[in-house]
XYZ file of N, CA and C in Angstrom:
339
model
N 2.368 12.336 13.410
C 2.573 11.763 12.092
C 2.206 10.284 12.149
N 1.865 9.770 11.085
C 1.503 8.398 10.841
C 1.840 7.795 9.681
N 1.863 6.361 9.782
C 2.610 5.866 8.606
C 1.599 4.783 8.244
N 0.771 4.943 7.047
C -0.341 3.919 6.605
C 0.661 3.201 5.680
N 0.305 1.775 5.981
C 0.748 0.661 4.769
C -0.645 0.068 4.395
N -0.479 -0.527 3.087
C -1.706 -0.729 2.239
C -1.178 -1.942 1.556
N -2.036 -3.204 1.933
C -1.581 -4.613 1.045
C -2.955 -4.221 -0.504
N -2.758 -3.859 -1.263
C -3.798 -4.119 -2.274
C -3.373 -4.987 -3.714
N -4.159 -5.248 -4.170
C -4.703 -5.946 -5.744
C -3.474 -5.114 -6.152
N -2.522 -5.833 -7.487
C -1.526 -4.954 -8.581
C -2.553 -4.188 -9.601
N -3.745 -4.931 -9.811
C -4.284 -3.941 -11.360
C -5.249 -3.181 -10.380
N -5.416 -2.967 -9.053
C -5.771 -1.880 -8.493
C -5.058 -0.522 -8.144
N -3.431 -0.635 -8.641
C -2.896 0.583 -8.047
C -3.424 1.727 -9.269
N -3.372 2.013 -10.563
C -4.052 2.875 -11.179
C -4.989 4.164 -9.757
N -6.197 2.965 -9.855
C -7.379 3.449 -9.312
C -6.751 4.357 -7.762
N -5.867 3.469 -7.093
C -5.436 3.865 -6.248
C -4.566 5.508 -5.929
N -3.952 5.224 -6.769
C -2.920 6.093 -7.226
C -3.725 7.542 -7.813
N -4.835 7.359 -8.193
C -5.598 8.434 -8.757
C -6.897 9.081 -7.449
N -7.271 8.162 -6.865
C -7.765 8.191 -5.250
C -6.429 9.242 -4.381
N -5.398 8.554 -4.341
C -4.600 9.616 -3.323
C -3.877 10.830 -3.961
N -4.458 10.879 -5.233
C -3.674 12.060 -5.982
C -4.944 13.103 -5.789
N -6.037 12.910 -5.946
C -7.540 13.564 -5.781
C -7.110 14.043 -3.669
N -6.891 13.127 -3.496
C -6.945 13.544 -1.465
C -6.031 14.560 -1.301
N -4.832 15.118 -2.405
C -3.833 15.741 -1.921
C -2.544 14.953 -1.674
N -2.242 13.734 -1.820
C -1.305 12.637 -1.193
C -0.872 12.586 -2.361
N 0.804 12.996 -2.573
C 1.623 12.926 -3.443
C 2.544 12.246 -3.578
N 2.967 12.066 -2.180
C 4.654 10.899 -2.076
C 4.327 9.775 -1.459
N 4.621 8.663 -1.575
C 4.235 7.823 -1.403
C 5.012 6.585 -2.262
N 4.946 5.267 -1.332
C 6.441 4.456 -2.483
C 5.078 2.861 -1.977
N 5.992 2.267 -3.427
C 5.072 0.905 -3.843
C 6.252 -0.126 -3.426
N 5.607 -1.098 -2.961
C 6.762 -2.535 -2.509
C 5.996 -3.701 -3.237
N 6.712 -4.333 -4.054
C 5.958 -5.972 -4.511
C 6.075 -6.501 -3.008
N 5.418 -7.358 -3.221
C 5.293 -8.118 -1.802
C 4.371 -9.662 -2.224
N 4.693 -10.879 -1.405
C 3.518 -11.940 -1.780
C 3.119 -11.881 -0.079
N 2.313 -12.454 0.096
C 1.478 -13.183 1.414
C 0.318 -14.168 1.428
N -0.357 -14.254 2.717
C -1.665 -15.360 2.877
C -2.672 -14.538 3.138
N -3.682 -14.721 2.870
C -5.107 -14.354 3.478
C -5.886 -15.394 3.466
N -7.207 -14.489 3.412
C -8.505 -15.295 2.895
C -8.591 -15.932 1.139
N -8.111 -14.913 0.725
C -7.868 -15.544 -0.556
C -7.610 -17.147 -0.585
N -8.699 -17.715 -2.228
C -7.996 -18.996 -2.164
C -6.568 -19.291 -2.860
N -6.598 -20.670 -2.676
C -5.010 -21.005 -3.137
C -5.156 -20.821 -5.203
N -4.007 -20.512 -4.965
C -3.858 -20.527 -6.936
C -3.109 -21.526 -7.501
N -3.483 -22.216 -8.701
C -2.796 -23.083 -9.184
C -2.075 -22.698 -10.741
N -0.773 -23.253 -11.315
C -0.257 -22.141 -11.721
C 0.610 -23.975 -12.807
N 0.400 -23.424 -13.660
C 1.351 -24.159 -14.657
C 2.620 -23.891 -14.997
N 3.778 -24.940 -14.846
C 5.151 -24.559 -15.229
C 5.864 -25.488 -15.638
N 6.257 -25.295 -16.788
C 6.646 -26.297 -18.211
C 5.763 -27.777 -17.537
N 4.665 -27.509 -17.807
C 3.737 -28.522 -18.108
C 3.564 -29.470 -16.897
N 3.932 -28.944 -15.743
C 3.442 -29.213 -14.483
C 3.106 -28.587 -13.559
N 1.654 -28.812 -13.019
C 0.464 -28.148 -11.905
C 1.103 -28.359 -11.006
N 1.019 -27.192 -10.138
C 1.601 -26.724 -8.727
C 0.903 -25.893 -8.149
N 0.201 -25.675 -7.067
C -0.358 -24.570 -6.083
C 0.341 -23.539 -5.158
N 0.358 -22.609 -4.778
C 1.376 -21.942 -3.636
C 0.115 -20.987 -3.130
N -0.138 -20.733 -1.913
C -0.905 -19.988 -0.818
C -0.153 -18.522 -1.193
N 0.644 -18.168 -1.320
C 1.301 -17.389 -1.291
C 0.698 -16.524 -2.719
N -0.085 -15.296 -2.312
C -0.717 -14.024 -3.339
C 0.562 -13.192 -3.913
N 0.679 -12.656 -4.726
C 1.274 -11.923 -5.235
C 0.281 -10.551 -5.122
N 0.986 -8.594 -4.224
C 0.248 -8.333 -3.816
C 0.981 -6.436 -3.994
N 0.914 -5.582 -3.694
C 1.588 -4.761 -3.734
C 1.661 -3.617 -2.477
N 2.370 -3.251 -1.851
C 2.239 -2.879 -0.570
C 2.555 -1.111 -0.689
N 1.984 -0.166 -0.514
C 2.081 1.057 -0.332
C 1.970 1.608 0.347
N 3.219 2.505 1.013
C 3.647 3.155 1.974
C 3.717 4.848 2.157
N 2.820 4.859 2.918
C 2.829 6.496 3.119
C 3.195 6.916 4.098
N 3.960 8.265 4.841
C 4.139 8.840 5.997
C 3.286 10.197 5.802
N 2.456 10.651 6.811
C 1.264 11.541 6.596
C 0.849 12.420 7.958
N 0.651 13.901 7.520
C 0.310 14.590 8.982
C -0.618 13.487 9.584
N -1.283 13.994 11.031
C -2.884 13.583 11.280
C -3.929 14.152 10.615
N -3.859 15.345 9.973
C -4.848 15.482 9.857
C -5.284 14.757 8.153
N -3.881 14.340 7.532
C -4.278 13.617 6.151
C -4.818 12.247 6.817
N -5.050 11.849 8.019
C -5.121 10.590 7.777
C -6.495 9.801 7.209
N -7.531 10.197 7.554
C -8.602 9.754 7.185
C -9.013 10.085 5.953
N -8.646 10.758 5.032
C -8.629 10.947 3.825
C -7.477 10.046 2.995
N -6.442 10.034 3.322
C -5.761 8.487 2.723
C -6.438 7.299 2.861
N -6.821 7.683 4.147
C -7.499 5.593 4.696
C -8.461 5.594 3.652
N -9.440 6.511 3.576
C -10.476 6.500 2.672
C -10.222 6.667 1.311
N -8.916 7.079 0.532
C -8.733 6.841 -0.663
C -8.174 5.996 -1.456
N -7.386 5.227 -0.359
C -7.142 3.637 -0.784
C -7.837 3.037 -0.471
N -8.872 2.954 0.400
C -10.191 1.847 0.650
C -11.006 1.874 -0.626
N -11.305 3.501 -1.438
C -11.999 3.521 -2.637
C -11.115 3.247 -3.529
N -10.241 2.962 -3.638
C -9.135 2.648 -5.003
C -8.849 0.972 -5.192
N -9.022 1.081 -3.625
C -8.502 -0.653 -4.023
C -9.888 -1.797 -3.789
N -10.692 -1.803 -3.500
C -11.992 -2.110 -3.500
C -12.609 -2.522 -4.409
N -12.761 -4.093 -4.380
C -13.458 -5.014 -5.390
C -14.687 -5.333 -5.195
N -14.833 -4.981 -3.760
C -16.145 -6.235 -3.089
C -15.484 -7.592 -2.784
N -14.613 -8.093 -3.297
C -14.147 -9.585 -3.544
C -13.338 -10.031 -2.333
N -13.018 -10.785 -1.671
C -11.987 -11.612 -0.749
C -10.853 -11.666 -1.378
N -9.614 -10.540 -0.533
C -8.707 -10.487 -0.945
C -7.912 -9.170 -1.714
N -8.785 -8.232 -1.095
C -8.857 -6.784 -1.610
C -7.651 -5.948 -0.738
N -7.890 -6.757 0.251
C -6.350 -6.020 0.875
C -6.410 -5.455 2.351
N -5.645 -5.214 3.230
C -5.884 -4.398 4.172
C -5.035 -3.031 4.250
N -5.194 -2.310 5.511
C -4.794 -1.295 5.522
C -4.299 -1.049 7.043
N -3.175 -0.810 7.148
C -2.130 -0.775 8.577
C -1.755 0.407 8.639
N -2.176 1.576 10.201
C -1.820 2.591 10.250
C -1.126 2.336 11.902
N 0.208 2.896 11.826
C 0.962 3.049 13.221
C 1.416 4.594 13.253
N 1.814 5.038 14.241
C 2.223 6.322 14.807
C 3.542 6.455 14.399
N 3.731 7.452 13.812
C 5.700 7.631 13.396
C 6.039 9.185 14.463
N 7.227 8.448 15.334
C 7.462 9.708 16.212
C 8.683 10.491 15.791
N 9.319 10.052 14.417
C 10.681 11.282 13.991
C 10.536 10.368 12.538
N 10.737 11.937 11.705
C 11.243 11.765 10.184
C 12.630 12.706 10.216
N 13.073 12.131 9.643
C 14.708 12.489 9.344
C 14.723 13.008 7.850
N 15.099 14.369 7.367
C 14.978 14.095 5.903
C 17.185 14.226 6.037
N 17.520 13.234 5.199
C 18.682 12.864 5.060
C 19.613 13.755 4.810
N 19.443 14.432 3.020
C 19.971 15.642 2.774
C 20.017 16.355 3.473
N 19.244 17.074 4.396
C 19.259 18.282 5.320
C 19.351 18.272 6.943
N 18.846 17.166 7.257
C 18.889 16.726 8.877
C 17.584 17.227 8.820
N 16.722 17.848 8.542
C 15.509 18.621 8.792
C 14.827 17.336 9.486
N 14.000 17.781 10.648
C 13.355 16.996 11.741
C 11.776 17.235 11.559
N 11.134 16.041 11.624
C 9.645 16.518 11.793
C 9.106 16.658 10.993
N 7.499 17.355 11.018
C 6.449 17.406 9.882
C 7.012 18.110 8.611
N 7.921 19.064 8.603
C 8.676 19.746 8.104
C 9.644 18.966 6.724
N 10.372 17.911 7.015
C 10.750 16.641 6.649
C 9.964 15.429 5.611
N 8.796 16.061 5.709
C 7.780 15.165 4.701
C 7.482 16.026 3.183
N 7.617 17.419 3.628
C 7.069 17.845 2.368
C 8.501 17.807 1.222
């Protein structure tokens, strides 16, 4: 099992969301989130005074997924969230070695659906 996280664009989740619904990928949870990249800095008006912050406003989506979904997620948030532009987002996949489903104790791949 594996657990992809996804930093992308907010007016990209639509596209996104319709990308992993087409792959078969149904559950799946959204986190606001800010951070740094490449992106440049933004400057931002508030009651009538200019201020900058590095800090993106960004949305982070979390999946837990057999192996064999994995390259079909990677590839349907790469096409969902994809501007061409600096600042499109990355994509973080690590190994998950136990899912717990709570209600039931149920262990394993078993536990996701």
């Amino acid at each position: 099992m594996y657990k992809v996280e996804a930093i992308v664009r907010h007016h990209r989740l639509e596209q996104v969301r319709e990308a992993l619904k087409d792959a078969d990928i149904v559950s799946w949870t959204v986190t606001d989130c800010r951070g740094t990249g490449h992106a440049p800095e933004m400057a931002h008006t508030f009651r009538g005074s200019q201020y900058a912050h590095s800090l993106t406003q960004r949305l982070m989506l979390t999946v837990v997924i057999l192996e064999d979904q994995l390259e079909p997620t990677i590839a349907a948030i790469q096409t969902g969230a994809s501007t061409g532009e600096v600042g499109d987002g990355k994509i973080f996949v690590t190994e998950v070695k136990e899912v717990v489903r709570i209600r039931t104790g149920e262990r394993g791949s078993g536990a996701l659906s």
